[in-house]
Tab-separated table of C-alpha atoms in Angstrom:
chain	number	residue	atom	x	y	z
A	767	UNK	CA	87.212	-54.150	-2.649
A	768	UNK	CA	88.945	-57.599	-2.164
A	769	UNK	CA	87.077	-59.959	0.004
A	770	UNK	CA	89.580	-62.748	2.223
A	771	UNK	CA	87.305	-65.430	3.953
A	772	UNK	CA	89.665	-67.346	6.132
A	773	UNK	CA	92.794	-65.424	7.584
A	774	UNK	CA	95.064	-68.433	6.221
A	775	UNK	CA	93.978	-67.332	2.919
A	776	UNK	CA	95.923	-63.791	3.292
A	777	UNK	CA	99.404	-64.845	1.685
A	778	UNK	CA	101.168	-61.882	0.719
A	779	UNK	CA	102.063	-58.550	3.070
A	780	UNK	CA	99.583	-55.581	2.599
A	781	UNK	CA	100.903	-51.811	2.347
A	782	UNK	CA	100.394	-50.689	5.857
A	783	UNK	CA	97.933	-51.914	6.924
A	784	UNK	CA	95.234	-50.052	9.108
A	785	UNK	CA	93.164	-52.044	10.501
A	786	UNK	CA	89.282	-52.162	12.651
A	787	UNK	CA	87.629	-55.133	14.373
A	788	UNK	CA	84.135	-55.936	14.901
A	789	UNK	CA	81.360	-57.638	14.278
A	790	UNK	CA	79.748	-54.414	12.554
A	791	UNK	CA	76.356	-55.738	12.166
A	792	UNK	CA	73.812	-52.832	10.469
A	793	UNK	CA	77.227	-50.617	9.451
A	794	UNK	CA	75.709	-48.176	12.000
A	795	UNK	CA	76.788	-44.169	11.955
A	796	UNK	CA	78.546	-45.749	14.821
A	797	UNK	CA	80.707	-47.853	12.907
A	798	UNK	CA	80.825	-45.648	10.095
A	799	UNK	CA	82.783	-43.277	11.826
A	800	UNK	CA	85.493	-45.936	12.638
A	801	UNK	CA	85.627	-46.864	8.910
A	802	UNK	CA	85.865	-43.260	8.151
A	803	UNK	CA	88.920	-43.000	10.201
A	804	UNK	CA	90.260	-46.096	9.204
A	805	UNK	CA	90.385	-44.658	5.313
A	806	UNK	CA	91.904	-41.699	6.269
A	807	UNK	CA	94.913	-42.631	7.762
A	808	UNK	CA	95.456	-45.087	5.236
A	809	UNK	CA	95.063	-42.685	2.994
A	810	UNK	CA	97.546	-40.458	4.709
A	811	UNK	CA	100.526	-43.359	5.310
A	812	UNK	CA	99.316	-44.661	1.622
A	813	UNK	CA	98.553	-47.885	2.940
A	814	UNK	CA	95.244	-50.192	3.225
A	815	UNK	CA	92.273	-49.881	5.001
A	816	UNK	CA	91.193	-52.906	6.636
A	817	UNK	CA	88.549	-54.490	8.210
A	818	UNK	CA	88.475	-57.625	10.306
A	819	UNK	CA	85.427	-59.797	10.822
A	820	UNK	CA	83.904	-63.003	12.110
A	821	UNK	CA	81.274	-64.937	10.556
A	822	UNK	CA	78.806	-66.577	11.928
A	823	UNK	CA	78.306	-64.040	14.622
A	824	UNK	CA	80.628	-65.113	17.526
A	825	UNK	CA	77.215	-65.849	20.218
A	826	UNK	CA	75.746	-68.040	17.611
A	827	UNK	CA	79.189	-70.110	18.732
A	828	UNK	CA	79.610	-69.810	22.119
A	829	UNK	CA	75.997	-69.001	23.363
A	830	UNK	CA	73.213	-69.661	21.136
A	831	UNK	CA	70.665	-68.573	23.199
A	832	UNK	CA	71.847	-65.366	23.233
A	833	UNK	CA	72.932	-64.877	19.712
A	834	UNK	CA	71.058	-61.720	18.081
A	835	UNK	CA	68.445	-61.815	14.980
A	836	UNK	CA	70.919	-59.703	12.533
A	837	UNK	CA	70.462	-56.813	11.099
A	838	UNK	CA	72.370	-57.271	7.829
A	839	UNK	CA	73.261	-60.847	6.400
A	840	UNK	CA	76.866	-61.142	6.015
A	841	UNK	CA	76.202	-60.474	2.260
A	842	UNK	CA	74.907	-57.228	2.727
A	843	UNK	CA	77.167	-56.073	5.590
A	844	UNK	CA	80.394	-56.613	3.122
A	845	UNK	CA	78.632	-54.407	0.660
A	846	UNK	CA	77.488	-52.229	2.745
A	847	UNK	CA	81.553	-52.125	4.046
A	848	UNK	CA	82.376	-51.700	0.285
A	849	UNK	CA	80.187	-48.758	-0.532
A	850	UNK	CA	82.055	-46.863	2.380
A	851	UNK	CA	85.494	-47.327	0.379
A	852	UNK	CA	86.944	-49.770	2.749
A	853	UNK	CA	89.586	-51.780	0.502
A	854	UNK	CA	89.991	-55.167	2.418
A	855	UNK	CA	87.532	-57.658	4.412
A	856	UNK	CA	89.116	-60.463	6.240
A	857	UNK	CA	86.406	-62.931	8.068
A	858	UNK	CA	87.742	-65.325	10.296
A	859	UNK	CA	85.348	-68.193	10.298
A	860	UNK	CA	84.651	-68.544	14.274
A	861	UNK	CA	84.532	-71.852	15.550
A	862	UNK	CA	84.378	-73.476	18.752
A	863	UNK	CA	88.173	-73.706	18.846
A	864	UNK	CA	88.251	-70.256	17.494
A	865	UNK	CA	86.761	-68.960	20.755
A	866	UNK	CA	89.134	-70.845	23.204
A	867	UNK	CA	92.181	-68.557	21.638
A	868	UNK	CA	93.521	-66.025	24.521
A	869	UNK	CA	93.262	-62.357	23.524
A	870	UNK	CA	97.067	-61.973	23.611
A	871	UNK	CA	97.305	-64.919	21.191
A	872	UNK	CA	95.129	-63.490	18.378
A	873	UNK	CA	96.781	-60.130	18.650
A	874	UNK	CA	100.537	-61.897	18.435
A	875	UNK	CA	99.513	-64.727	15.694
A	876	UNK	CA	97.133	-62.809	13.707
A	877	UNK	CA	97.368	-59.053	13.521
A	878	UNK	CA	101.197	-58.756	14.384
A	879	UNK	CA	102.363	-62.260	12.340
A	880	UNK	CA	100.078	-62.410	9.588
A	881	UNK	CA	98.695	-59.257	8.587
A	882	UNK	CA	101.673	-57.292	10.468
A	883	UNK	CA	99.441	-54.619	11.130
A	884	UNK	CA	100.671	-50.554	11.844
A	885	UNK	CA	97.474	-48.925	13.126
A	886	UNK	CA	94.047	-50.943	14.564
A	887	UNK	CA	91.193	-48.788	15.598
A	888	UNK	CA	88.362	-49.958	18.071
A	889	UNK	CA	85.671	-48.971	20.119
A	890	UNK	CA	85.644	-48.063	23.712
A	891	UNK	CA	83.696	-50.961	24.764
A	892	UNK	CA	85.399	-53.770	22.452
A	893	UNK	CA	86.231	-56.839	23.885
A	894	UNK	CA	88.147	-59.951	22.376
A	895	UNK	CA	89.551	-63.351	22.981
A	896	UNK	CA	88.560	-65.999	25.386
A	897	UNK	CA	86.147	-65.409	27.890
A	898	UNK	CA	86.398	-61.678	26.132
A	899	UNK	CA	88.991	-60.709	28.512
A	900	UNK	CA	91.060	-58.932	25.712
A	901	UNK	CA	90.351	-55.117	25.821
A	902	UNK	CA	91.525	-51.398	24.205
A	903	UNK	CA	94.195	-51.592	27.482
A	904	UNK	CA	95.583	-55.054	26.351
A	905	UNK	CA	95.687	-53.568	22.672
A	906	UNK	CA	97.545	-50.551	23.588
A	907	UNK	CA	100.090	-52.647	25.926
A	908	UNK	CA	100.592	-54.824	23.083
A	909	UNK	CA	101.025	-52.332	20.778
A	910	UNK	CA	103.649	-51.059	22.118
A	911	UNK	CA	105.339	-54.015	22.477
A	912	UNK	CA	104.851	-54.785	18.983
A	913	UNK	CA	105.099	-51.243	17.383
A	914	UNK	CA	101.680	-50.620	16.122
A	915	UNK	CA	99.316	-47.864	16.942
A	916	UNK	CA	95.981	-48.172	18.674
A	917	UNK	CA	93.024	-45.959	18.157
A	918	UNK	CA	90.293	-46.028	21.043
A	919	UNK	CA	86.973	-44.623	19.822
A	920	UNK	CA	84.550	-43.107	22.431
A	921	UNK	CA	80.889	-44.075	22.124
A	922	UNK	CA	78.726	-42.126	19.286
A	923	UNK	CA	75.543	-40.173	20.515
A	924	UNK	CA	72.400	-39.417	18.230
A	925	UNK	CA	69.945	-37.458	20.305
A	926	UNK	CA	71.541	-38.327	23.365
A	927	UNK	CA	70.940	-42.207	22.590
A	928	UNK	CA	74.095	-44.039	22.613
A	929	UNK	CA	73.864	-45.932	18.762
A	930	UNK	CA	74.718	-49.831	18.897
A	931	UNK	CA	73.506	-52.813	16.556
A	932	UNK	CA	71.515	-53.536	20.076
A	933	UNK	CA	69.709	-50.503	20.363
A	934	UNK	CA	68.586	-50.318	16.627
A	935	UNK	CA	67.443	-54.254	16.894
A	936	UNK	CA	65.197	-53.072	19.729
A	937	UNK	CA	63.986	-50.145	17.452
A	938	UNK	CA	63.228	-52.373	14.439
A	939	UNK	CA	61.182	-55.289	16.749
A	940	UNK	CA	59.315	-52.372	17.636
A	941	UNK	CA	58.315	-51.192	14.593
A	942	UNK	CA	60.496	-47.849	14.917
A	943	UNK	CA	61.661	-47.724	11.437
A	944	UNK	CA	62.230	-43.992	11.281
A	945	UNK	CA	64.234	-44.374	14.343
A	946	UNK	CA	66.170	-46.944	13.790
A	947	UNK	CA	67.283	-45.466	10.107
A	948	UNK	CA	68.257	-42.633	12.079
A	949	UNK	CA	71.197	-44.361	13.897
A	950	UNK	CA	72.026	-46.664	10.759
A	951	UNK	CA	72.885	-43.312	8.381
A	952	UNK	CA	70.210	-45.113	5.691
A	953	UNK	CA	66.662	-46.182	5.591
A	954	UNK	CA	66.622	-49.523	7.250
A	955	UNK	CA	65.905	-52.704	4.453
A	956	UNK	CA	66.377	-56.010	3.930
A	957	UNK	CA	66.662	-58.247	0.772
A	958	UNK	CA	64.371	-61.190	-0.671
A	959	UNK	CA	63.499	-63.029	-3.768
A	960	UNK	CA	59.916	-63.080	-5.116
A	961	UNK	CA	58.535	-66.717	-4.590
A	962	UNK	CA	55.102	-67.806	-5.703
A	963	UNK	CA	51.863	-66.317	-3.590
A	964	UNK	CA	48.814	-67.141	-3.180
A	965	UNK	CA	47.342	-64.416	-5.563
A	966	UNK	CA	44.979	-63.540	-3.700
A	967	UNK	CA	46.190	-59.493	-3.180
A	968	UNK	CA	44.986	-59.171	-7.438
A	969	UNK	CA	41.888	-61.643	-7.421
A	970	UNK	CA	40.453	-59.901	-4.374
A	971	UNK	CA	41.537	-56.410	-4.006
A	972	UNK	CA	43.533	-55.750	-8.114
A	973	UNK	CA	46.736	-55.021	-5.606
A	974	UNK	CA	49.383	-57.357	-6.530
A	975	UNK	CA	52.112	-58.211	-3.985
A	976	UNK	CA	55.306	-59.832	-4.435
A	977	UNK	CA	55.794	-62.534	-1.843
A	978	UNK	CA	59.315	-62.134	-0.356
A	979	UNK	CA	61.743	-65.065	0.559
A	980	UNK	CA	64.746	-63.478	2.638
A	981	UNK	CA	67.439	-64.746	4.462
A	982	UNK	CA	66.916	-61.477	6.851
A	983	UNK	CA	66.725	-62.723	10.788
A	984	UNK	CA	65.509	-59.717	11.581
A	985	UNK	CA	61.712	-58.016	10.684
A	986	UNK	CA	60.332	-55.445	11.970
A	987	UNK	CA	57.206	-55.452	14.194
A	988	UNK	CA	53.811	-56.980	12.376
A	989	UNK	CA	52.247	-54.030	10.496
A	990	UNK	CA	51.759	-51.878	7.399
A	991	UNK	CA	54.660	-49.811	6.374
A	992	UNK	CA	55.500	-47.152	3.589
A	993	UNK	CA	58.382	-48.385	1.617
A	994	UNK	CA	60.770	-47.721	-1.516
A	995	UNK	CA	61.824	-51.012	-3.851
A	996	UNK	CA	64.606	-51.081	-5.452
A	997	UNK	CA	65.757	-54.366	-8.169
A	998	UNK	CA	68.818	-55.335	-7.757
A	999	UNK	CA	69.551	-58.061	-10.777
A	1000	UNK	CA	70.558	-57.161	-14.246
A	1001	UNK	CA	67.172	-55.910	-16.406
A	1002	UNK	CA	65.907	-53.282	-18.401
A	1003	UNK	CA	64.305	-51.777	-15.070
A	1004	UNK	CA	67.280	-52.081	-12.363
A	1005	UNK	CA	68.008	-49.023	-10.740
A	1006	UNK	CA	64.684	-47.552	-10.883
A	1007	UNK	CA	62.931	-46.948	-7.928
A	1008	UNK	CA	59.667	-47.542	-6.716
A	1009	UNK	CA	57.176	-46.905	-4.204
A	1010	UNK	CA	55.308	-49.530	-2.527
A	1011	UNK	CA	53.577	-51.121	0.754
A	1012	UNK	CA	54.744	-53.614	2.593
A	1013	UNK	CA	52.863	-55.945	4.855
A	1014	UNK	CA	54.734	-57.829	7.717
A	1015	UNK	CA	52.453	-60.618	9.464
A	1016	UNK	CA	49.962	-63.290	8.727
A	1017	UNK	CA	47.393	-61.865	6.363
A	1018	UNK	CA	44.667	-62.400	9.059
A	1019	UNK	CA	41.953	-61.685	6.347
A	1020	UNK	CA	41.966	-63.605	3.695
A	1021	UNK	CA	43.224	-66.400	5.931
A	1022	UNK	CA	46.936	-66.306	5.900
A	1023	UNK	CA	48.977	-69.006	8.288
A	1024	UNK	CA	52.368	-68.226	7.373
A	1025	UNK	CA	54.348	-65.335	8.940
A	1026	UNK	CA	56.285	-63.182	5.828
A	1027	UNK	CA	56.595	-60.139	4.062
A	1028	UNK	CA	54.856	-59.181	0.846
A	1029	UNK	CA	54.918	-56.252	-1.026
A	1030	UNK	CA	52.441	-53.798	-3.202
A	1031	UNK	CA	54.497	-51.643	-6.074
A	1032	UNK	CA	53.064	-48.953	-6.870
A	1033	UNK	CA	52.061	-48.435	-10.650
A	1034	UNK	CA	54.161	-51.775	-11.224
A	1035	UNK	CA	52.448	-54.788	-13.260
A	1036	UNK	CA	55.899	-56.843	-14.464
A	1037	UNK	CA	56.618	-60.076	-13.386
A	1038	UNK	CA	59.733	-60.246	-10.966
A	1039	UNK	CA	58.776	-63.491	-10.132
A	1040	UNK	CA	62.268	-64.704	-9.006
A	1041	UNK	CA	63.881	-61.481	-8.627
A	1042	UNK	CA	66.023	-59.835	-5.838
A	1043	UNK	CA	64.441	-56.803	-3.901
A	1044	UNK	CA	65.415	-53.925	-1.650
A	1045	UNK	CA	62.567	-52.922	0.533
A	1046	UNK	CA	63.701	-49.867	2.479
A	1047	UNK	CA	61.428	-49.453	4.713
A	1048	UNK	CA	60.500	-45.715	5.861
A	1049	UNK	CA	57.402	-45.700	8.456
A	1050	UNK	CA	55.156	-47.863	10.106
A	1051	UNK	CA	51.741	-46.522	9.038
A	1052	UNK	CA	49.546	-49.298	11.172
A	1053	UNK	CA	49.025	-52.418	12.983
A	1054	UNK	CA	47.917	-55.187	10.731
A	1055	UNK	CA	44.140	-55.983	11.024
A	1056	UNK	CA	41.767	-58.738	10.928
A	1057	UNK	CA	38.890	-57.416	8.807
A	1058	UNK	CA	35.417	-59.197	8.849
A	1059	UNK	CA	34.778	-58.321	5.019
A	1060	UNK	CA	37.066	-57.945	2.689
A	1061	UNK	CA	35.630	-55.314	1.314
A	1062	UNK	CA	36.749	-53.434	4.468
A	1063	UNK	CA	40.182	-54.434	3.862
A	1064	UNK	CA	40.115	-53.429	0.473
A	1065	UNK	CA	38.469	-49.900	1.660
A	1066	UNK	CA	41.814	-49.892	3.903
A	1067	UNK	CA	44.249	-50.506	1.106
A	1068	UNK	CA	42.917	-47.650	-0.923
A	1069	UNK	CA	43.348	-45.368	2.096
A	1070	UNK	CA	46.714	-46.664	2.808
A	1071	UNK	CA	48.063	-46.200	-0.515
A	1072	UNK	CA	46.633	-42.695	-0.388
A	1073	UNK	CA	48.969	-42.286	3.034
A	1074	UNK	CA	51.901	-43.911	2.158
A	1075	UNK	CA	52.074	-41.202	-0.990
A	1076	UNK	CA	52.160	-38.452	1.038
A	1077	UNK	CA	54.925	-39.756	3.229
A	1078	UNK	CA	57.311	-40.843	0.722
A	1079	UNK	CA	56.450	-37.848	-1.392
A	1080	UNK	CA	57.231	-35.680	1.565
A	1081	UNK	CA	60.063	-33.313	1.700
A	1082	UNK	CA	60.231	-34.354	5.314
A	1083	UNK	CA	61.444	-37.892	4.431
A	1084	UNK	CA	64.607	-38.538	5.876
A	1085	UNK	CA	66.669	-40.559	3.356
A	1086	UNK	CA	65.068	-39.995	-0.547
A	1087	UNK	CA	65.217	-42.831	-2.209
């Protein structure tokens, strides 16, 4: 997949280009099935799938107090965009000045003169340009004044839930990881480096946990969970998976003052200090407690271990690792 940050970088005219707009934060079943239909009619005029994105995320711009915590750095989303088989990112780096461009201006100067686009598909409820007055009805005016096609794609229901990046943020801040990798198509993670703990997990309880460092906005709700780990740089053991708990919170009981995430590996004892992890992140087992011993804690590590087994052992799961 070719990656274009900044639209004045695209120099040269792509094969018929087919095209989708968005912010797609999570690359929700949602999205998916706009990328899905993006490939195949590429595939079918034998031209390139396309998809056209802003980074930062266009509130963090124009209304910073109601920008979202994201559910996928722009890292991840652009793999995440890969792994479906799209074949072309653009990001358009939004700025201030960026946001004052009319919706009729961005579909003449960008999608008609620079990427000359023959098909763009969007969702029902996708708005655009200045003040977000551009809409599916301007697209389709335009389009036929410019001779390209436009695709409008109803809302997606799971369960009778409408899925949007909105509703799974509100699942994940609650804690509803099951439910929120329902709508995504994948077990909801995130990605870290190990950084330096405190230690105390092995001196006090022989349960080493990798301290996590992630440029993630969003965690979900304090608590225990059942999770998979994955390493993701070059080594002997990338690839492999492994089962682990994860601990989001303060660490009330050996005295912990900083909010993060740390993780237990199951049957694991090499050092990844420094390494890049996947935690996918499968159920919330429990609320994180403030023992009075911590020999009660350690009682209640054994027991969730024991629990966390069971679940990502079960046949029930639904995404295997």
């Amino acid at each position: 997949m070719r990656l274009i940050e900044g639209i004045e970088n695209l120099t040269e005219k792509l094969p018929y280009p087919v095209l989708t707009i968005g912010n797609f934060d999570g690359v929700h079943l949602g999205h998916q099935a706009i990328l899905q239909m993006v490939k195949e009619r590429a595939k079918k005029e034998n031209g390139t799938s396309i998809v056209l994105t802003f980074e930062p995320h266009p509130l963090k711009i124009i209304a910073i107090e109601k920008a979202p915590r994201l559910i996928t750095p722009f890292k991840e989303k652009v793999r995440l965009i890969e792994d479906f088989g799209i074949e072309v990112v653009i990001c358009i780096k939004f700025t201030e000045e960026f946001s004052k461009m009319e919706a009729s201006d961005f579909v003449k100067n960008i999608l008609v003169d620079v990427i000359s686009v023959k098909e763009v598909f969007v969702g029902s409820n996708y708005l655009f340009g200045r003040d977000r007055k551009g809409s599916p009805e301007l697209l389709k005016g335009m389009g036929e004044k410019y001779g390209f096609k436009v695709w409008v794609v109803q809302e997606i229901k799971l369960n009778d839930i409408a899925i949007s990046s909105s509703e799974i943020r509100c699942l994940i801040d609650k804690g509803k990881v099951e439910e929120a990798s329902r709508l995504l198509g994948r077990d909801y993670s995130i990605e870290g480096v190990v950084v330096e703990g405190s230690k105390k997990g092995k001196k006090l309880f022989n349960t080493p946990t990798a301290n996590i460092a992630t440029s993630s906005e969003l965690l979900p709700k304090n608590g225990v969970y059942a999770v998979t780990v994955h390493l993701l740089d070059e080594s002997p053991i990338e690839g492999k998976t492994y089962q682990g708990a994860a601990n989001i919170g303060y660490n009330p009981t050996v005295g912990g003052e900083r909010f993060g995430c740390e993780v237990h590996i199951f049957e694991f004892d090499k050092n990844i200090l420094g390494r890049t992890l996947r935690i996918n992140f499968a159920k919330r087992i429990r609320d994180e407690i403030k023992f009075h011993k911590t020999e009660d804690l350690a009682l209640q590590i054994k027991k969730d271990i024991e629990v966390i087994k069971k679940i990502l052992n079960s046949k029930q799961r639904l995404f295997s690792a």
